[in-house]
JSON list of C-alpha atoms in Angstrom, two decimals:
[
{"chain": "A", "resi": 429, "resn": "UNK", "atom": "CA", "xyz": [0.00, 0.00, 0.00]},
{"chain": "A", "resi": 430, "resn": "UNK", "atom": "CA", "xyz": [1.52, 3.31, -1.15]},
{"chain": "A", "resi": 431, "resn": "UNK", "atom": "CA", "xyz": [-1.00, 5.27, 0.85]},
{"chain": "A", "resi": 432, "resn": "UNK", "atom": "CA", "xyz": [-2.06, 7.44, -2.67]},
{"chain": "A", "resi": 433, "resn": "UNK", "atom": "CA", "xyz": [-5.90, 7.11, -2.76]},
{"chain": "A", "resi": 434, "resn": "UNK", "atom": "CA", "xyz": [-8.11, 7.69, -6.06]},
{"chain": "A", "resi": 435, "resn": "UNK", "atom": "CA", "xyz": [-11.78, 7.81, -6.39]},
{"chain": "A", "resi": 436, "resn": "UNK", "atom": "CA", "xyz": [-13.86, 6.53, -7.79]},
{"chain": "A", "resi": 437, "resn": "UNK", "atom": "CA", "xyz": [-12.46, 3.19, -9.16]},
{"chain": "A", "resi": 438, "resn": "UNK", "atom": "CA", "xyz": [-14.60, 2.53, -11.86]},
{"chain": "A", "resi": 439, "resn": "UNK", "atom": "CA", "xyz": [-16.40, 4.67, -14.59]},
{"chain": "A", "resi": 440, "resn": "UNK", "atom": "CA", "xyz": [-18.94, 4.73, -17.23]},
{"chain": "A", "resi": 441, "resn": "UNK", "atom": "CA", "xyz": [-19.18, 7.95, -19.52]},
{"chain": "A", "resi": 442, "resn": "UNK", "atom": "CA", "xyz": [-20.55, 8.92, -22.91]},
{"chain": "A", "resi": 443, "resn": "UNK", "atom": "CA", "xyz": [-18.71, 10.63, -25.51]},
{"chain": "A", "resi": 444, "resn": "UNK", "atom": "CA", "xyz": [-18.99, 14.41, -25.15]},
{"chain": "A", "resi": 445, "resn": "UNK", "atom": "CA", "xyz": [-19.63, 14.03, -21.37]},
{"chain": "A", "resi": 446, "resn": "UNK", "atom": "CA", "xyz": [-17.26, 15.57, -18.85]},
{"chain": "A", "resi": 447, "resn": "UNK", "atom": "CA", "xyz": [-15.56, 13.63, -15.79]},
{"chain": "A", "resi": 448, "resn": "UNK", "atom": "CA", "xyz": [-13.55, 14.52, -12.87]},
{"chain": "A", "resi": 449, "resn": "UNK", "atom": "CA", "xyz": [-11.12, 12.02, -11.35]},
{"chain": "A", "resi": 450, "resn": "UNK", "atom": "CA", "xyz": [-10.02, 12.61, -7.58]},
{"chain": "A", "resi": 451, "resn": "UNK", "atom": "CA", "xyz": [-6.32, 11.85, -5.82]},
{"chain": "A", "resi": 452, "resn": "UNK", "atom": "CA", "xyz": [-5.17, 12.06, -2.37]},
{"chain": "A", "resi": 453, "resn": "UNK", "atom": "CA", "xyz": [-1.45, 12.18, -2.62]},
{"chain": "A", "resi": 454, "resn": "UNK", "atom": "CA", "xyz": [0.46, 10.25, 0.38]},
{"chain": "A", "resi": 455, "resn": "UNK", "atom": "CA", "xyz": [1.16, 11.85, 3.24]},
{"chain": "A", "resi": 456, "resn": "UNK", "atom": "CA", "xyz": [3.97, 14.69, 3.29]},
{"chain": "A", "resi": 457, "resn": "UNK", "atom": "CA", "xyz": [3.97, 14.79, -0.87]},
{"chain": "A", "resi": 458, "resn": "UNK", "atom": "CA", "xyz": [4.06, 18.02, -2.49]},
{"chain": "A", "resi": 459, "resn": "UNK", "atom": "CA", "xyz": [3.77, 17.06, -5.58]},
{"chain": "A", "resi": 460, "resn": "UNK", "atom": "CA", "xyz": [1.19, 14.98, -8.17]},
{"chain": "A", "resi": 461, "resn": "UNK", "atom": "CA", "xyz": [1.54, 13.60, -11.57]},
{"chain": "A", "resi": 462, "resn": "UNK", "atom": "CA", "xyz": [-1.10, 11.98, -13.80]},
{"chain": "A", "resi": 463, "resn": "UNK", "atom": "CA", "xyz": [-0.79, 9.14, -16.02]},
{"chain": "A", "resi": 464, "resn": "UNK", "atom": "CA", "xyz": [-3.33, 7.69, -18.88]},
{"chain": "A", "resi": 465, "resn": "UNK", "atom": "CA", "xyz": [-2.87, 3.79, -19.54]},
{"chain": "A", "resi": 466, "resn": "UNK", "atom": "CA", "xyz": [-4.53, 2.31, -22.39]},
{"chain": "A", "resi": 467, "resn": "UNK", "atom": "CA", "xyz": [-4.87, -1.15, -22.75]},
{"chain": "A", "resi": 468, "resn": "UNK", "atom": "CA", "xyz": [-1.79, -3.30, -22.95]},
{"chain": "A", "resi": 469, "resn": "UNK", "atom": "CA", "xyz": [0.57, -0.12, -23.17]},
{"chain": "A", "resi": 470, "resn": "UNK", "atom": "CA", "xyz": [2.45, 1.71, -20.17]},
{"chain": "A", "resi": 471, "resn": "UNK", "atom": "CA", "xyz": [1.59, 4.92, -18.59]},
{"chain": "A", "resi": 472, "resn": "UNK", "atom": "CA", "xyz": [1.86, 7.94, -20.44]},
{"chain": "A", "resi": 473, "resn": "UNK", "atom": "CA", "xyz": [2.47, 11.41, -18.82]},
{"chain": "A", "resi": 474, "resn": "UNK", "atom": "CA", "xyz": [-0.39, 13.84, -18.51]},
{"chain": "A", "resi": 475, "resn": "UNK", "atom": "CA", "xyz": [0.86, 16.53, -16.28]},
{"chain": "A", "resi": 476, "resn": "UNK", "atom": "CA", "xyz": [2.31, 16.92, -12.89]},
{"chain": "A", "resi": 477, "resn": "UNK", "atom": "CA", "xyz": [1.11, 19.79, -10.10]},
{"chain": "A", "resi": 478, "resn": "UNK", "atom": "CA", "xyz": [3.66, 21.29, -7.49]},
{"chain": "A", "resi": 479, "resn": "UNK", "atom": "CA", "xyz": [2.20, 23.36, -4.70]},
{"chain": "A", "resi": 480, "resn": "UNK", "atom": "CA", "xyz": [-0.78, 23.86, -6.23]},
{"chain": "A", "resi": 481, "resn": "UNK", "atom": "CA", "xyz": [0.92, 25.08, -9.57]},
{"chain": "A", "resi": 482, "resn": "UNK", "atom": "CA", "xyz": [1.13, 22.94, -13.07]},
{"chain": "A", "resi": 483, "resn": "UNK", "atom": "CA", "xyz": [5.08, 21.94, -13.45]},
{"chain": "A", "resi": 484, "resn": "UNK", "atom": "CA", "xyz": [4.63, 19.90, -16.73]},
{"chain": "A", "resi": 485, "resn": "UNK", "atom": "CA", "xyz": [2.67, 18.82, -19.42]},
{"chain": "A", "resi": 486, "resn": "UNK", "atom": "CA", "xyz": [2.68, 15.83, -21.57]},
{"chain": "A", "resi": 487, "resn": "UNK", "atom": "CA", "xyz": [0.84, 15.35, -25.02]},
{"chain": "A", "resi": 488, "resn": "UNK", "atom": "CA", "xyz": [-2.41, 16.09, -24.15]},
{"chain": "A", "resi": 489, "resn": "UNK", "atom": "CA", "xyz": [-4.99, 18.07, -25.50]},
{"chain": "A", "resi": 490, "resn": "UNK", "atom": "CA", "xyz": [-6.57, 21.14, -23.76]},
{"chain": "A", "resi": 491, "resn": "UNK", "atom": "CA", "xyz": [-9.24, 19.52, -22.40]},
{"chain": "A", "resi": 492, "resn": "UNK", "atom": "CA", "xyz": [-7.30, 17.70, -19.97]},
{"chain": "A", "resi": 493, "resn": "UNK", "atom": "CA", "xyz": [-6.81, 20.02, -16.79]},
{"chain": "A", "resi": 494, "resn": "UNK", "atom": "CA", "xyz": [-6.19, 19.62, -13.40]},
{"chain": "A", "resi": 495, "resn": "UNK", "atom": "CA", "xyz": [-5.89, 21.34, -10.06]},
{"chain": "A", "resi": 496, "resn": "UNK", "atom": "CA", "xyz": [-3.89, 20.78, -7.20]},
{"chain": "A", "resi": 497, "resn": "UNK", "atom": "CA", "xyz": [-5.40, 21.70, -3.74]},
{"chain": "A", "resi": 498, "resn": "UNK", "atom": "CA", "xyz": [-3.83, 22.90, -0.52]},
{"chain": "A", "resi": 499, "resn": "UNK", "atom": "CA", "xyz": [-3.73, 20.01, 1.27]},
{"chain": "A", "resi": 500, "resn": "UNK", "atom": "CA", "xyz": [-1.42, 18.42, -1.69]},
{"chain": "A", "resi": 501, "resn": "UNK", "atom": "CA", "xyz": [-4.87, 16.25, -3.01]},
{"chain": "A", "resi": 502, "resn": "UNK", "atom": "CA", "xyz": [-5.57, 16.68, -6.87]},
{"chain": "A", "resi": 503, "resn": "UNK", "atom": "CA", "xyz": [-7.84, 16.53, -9.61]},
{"chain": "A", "resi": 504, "resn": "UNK", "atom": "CA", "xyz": [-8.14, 15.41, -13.12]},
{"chain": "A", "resi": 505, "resn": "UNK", "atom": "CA", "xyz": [-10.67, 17.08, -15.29]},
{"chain": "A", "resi": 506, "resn": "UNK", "atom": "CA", "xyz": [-11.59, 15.85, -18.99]},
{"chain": "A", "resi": 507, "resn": "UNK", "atom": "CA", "xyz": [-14.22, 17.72, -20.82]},
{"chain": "A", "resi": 508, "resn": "UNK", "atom": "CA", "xyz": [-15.63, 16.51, -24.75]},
{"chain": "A", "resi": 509, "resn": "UNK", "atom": "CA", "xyz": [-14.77, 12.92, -23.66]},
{"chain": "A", "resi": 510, "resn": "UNK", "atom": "CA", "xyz": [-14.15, 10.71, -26.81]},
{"chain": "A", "resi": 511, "resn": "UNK", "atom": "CA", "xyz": [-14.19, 6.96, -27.10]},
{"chain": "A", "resi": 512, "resn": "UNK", "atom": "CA", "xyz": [-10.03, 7.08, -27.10]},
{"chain": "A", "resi": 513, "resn": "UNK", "atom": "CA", "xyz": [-10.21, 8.35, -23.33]},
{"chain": "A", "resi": 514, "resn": "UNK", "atom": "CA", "xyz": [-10.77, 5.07, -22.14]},
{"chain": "A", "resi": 515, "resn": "UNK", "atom": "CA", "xyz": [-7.98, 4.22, -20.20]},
{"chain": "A", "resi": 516, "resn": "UNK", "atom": "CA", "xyz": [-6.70, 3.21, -16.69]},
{"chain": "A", "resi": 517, "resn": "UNK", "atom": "CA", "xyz": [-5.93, 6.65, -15.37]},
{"chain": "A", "resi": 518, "resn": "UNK", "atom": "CA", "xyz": [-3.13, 6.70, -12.22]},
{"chain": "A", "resi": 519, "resn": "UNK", "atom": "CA", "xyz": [-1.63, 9.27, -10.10]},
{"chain": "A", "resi": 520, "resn": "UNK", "atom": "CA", "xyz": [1.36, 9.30, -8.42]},
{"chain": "A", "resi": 521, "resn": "UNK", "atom": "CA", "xyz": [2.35, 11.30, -5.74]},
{"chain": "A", "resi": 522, "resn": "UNK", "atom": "CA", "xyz": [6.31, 12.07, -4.85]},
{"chain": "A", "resi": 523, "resn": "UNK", "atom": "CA", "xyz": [8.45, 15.23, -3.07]},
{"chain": "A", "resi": 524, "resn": "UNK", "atom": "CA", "xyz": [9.95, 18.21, -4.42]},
{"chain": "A", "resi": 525, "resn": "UNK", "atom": "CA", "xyz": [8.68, 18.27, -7.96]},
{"chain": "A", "resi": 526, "resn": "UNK", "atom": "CA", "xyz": [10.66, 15.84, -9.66]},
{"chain": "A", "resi": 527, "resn": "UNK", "atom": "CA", "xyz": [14.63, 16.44, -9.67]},
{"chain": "A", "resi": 528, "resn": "UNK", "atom": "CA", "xyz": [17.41, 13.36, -9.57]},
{"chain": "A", "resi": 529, "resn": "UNK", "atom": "CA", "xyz": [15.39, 10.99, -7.44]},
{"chain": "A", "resi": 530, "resn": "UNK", "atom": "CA", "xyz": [11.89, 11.40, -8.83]},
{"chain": "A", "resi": 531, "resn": "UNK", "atom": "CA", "xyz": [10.66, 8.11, -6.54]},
{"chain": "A", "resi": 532, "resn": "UNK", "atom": "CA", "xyz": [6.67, 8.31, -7.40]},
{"chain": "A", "resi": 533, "resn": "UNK", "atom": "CA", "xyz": [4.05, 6.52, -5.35]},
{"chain": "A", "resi": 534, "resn": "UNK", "atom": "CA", "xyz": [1.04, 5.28, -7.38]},
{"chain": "A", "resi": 535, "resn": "UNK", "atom": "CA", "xyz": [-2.69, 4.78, -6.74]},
{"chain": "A", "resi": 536, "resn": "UNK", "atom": "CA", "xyz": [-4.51, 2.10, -7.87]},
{"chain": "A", "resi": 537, "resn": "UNK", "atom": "CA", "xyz": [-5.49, 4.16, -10.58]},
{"chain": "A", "resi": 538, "resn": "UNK", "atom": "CA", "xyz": [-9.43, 4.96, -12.26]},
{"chain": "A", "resi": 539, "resn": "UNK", "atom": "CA", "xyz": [-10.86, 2.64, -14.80]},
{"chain": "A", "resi": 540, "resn": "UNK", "atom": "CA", "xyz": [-12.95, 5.08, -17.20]},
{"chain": "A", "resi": 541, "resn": "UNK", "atom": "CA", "xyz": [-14.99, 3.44, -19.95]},
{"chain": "A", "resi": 542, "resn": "UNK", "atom": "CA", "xyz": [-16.49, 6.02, -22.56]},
{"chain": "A", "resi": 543, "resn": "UNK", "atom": "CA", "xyz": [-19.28, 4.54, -25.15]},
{"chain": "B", "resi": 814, "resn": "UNK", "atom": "CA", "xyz": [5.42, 8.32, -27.63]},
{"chain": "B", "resi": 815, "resn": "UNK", "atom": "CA", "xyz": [6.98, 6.06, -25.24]},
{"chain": "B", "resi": 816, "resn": "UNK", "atom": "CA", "xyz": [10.71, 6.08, -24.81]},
{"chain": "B", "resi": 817, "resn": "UNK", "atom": "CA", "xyz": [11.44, 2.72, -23.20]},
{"chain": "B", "resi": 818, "resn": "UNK", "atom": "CA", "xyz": [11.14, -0.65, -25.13]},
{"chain": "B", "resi": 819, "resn": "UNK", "atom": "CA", "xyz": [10.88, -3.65, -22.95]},
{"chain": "B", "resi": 820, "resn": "UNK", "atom": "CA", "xyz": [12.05, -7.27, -24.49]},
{"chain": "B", "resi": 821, "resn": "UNK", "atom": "CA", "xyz": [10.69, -9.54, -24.32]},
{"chain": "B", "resi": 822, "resn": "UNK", "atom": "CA", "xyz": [6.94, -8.60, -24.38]},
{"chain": "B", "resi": 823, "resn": "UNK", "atom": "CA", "xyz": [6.12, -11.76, -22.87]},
{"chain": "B", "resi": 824, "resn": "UNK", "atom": "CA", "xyz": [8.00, -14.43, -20.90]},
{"chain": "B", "resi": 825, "resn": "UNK", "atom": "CA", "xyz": [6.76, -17.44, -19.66]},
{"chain": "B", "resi": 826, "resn": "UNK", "atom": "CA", "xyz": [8.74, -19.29, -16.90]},
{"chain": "B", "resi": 827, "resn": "UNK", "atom": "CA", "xyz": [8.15, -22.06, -14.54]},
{"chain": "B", "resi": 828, "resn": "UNK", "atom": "CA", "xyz": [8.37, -21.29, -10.48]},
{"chain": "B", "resi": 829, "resn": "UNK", "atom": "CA", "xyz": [12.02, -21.35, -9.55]},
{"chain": "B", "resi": 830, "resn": "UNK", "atom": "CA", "xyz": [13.61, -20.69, -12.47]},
{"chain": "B", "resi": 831, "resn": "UNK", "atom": "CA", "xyz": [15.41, -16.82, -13.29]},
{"chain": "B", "resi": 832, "resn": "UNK", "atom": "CA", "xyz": [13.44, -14.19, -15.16]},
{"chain": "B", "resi": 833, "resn": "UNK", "atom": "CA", "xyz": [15.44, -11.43, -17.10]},
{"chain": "B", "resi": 834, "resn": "UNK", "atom": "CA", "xyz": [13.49, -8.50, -18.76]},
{"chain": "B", "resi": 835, "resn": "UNK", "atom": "CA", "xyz": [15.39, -5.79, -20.80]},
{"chain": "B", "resi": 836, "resn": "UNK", "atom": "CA", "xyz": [14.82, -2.05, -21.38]},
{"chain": "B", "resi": 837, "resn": "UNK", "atom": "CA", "xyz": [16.06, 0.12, -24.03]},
{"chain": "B", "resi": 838, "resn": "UNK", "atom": "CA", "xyz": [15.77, 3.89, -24.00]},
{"chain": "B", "resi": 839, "resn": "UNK", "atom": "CA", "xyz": [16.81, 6.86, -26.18]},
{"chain": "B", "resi": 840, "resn": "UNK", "atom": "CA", "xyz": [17.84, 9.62, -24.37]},
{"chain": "B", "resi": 841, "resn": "UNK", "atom": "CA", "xyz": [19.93, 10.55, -21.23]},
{"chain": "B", "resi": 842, "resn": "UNK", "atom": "CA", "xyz": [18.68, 10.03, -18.01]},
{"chain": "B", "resi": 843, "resn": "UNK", "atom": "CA", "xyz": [18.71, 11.16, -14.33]},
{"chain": "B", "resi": 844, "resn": "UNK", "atom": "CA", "xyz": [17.57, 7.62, -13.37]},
{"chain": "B", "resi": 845, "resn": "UNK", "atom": "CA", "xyz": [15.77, 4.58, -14.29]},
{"chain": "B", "resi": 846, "resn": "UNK", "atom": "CA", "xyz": [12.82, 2.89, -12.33]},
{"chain": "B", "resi": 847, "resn": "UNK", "atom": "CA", "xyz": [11.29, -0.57, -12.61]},
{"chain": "B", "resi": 848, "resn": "UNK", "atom": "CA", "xyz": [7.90, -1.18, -11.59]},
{"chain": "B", "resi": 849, "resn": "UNK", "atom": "CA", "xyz": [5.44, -4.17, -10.83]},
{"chain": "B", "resi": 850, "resn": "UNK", "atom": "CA", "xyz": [1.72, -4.04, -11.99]},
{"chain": "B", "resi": 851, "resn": "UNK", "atom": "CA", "xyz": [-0.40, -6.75, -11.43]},
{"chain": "B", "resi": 852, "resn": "UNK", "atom": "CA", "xyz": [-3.76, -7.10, -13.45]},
{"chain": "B", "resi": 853, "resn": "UNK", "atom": "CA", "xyz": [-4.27, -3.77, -14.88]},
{"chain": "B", "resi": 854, "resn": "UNK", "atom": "CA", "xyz": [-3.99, -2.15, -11.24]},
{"chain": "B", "resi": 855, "resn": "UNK", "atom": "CA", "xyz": [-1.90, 0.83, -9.56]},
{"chain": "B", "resi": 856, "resn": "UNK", "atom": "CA", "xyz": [1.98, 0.42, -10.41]},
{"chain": "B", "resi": 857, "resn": "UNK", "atom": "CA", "xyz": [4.28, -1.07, -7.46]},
{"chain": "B", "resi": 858, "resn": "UNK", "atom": "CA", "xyz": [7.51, 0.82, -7.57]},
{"chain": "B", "resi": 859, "resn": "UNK", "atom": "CA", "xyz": [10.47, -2.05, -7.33]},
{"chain": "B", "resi": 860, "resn": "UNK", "atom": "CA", "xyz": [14.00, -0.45, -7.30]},
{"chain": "B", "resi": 861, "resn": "UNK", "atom": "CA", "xyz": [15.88, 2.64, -9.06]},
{"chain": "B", "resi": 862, "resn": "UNK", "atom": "CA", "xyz": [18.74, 2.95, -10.06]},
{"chain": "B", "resi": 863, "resn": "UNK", "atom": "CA", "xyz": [20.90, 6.10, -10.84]},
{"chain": "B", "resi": 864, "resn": "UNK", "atom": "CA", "xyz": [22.79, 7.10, -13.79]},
{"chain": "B", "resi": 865, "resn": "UNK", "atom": "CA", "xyz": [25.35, 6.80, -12.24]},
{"chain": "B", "resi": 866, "resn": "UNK", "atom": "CA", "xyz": [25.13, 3.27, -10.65]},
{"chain": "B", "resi": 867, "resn": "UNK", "atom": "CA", "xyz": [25.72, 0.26, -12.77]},
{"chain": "B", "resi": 868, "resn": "UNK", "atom": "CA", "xyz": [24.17, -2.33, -10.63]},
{"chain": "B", "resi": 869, "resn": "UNK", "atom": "CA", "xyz": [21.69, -2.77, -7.75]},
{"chain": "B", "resi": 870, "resn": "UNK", "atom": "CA", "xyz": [20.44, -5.56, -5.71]},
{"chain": "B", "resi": 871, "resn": "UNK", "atom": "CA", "xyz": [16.87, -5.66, -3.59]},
{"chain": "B", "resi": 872, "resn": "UNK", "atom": "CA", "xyz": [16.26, -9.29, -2.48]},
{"chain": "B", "resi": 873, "resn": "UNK", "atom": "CA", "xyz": [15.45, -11.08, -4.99]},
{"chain": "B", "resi": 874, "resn": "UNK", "atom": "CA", "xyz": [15.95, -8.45, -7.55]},
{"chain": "B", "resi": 875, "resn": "UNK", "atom": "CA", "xyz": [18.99, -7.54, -9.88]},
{"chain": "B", "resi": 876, "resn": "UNK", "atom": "CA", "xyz": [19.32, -3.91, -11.60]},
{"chain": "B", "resi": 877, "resn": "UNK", "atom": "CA", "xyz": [21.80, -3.65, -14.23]},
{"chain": "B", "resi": 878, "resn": "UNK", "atom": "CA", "xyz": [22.40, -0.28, -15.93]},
{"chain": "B", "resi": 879, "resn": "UNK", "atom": "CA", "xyz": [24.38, 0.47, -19.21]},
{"chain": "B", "resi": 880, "resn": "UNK", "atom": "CA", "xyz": [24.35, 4.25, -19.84]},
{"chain": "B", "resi": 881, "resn": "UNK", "atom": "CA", "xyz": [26.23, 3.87, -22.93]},
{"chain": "B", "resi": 882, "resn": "UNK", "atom": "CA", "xyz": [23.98, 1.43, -24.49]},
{"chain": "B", "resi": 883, "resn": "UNK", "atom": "CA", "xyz": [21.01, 3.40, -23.20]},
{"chain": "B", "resi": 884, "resn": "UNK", "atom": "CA", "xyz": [20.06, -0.28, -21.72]},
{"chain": "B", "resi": 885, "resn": "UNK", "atom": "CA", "xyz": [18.75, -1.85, -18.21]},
{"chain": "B", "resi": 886, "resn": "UNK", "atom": "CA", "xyz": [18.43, -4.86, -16.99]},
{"chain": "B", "resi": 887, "resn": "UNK", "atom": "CA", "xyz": [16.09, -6.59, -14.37]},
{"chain": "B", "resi": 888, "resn": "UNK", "atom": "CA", "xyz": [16.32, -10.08, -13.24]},
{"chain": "B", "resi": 889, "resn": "UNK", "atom": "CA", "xyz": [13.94, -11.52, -10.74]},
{"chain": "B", "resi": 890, "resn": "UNK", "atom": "CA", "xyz": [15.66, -14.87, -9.02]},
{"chain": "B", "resi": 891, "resn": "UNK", "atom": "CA", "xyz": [13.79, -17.89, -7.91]},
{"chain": "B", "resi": 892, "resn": "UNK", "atom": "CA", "xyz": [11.00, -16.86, -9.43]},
{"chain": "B", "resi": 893, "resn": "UNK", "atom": "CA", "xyz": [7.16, -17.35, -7.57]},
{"chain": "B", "resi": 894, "resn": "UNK", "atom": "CA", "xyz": [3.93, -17.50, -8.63]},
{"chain": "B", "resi": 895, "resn": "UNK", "atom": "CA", "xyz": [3.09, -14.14, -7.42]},
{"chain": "B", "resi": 896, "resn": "UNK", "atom": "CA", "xyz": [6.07, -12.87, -9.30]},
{"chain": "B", "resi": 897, "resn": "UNK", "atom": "CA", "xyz": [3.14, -13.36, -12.10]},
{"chain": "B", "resi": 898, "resn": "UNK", "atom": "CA", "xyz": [2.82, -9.49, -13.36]},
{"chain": "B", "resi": 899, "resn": "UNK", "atom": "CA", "xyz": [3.83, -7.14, -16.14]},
{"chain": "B", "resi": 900, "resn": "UNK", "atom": "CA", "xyz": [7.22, -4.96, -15.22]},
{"chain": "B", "resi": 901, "resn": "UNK", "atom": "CA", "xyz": [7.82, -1.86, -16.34]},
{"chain": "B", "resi": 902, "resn": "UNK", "atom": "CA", "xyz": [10.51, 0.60, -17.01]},
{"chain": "B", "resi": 903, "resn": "UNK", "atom": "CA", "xyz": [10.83, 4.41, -16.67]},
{"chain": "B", "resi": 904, "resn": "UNK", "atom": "CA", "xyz": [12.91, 6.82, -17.52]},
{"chain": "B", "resi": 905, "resn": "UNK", "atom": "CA", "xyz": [13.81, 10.31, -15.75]},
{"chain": "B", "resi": 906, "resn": "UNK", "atom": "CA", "xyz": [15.01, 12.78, -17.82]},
{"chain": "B", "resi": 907, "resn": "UNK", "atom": "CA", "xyz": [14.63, 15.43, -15.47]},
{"chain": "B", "resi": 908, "resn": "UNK", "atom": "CA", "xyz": [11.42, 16.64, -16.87]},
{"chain": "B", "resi": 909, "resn": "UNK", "atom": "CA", "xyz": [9.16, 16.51, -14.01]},
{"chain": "B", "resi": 910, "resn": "UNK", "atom": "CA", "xyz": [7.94, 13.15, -15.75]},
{"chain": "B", "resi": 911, "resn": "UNK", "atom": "CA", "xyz": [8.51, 9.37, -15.76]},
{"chain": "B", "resi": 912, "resn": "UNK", "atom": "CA", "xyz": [8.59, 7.79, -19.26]},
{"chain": "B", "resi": 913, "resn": "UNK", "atom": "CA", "xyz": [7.53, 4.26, -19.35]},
{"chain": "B", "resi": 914, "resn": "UNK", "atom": "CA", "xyz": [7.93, 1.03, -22.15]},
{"chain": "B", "resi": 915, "resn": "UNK", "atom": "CA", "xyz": [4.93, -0.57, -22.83]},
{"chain": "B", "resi": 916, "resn": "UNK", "atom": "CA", "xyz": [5.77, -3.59, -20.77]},
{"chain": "B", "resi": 917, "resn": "UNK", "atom": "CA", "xyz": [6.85, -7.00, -19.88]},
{"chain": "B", "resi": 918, "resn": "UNK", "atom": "CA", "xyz": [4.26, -9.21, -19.11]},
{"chain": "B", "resi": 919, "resn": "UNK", "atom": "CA", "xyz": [5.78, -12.27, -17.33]},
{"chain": "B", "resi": 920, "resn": "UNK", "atom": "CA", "xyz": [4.07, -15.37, -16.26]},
{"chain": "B", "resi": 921, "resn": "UNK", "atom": "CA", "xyz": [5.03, -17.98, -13.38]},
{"chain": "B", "resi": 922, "resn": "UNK", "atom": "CA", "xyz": [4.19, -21.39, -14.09]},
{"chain": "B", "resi": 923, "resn": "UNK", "atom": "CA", "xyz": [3.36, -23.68, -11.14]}
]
């Protein structure tokens, strides 16, 4: 158990529909990146939020967004869902941004299903 | 795009015996990760290793990394049933972001 908590853990959407995925980091991380996982491929990078600010961006369209809250817990916003969103969606929560010894903690990720 | 190319994409073993999976990767790195993920669930970080390490051991686990060949190793010894998973490596560039392969799916045969 990393101690990074996502809600919920399954999801059923409709194309155009907007969802909001939820992360509590672990305790004493500052900082929390987002991964999309399609099926049978790795995690690719969404974005990563530092003390409440965005500190990178992957390949991802506009209507991916996020927010970081004071208490270090995070959100994951997609708007105009299309059927190519479905994915396993993870965060990860680590300290200090990133640098030499980026060590991140997942969750046990979001299953979202879009039909 | 992913960076990281695991080999093989599959491996099939029976309990006991050694499991090696291979990364490649393009460019250079702060560090390289391995992780564990078992049936399409939250990733289980295993062991990193630094650029400037060659070789790392965590129990049952063996970390080799070739900077100049952009390569890693990871070999998992007397292998278990719950070693059943897919592994994953990821590269830190020092972008604020982890870049994984898409994966080794091993199997442990009772």
């Amino acid at each position: 158990e990393t101690g990074v908590t996502q809600s919920p853990t399954h999801l059923i959407k409709t194309r155009g529909q907007q969802v909001t995925l939820r992360c509590s980091s672990q305790s004493g991380h500052n900082t929390v990146s987002w991964y999309q996982q399609a099926l049978g491929q790795g995690p690719q990078f969404i974005f990563q939020y530092y003390r409440e600010e965005e500190n990178g961006r992957g390949n991802f369209p506009p209507r991916f967004s996020g927010l970081q809250f004071p208490n270090y817990s995070s959100e994951l916003n997609v708007n105009a869902l299309e059927l190519d969103d479905s994915a396993l969606y993870l965060c990860a929560s680590s300290l200090e941004g990133g640098g030499a010894y980026n060590e991140q903690f997942f969750g046990p990720g979001t299953r979202l299903t879009v039909l | 795009s992913q960076q990281g190319e695991e080999d093989p994409q599959a491996l099939s073993i029976q309990e006991g015996e050694n499991a090696t999976m291979n990364c490649s990767y393009k460019t250079s790195i702060n560090n390289l990760q391995w992780y564990r993920q078992n049936s399409g669930r939250g990733l289980v970080h295993l062991i990193l290793i630094r650029s400037n390490e060659r070789e790392k051991h965590s129990g049952r686990l063996r970390v080799t990394l070739d900077t100049s060949k952009k390569s890693s190793s990871l070999l998992i010894t007397a292998s278990r049933a719950a070693d059943t998973a897919s592994y994953f490596c990821a590269t830190d560039a020092g972008a604020q972001k982890l870049v994984f392969g898409q994966g080794t799916r091993l199997t442990i045969n009772p």
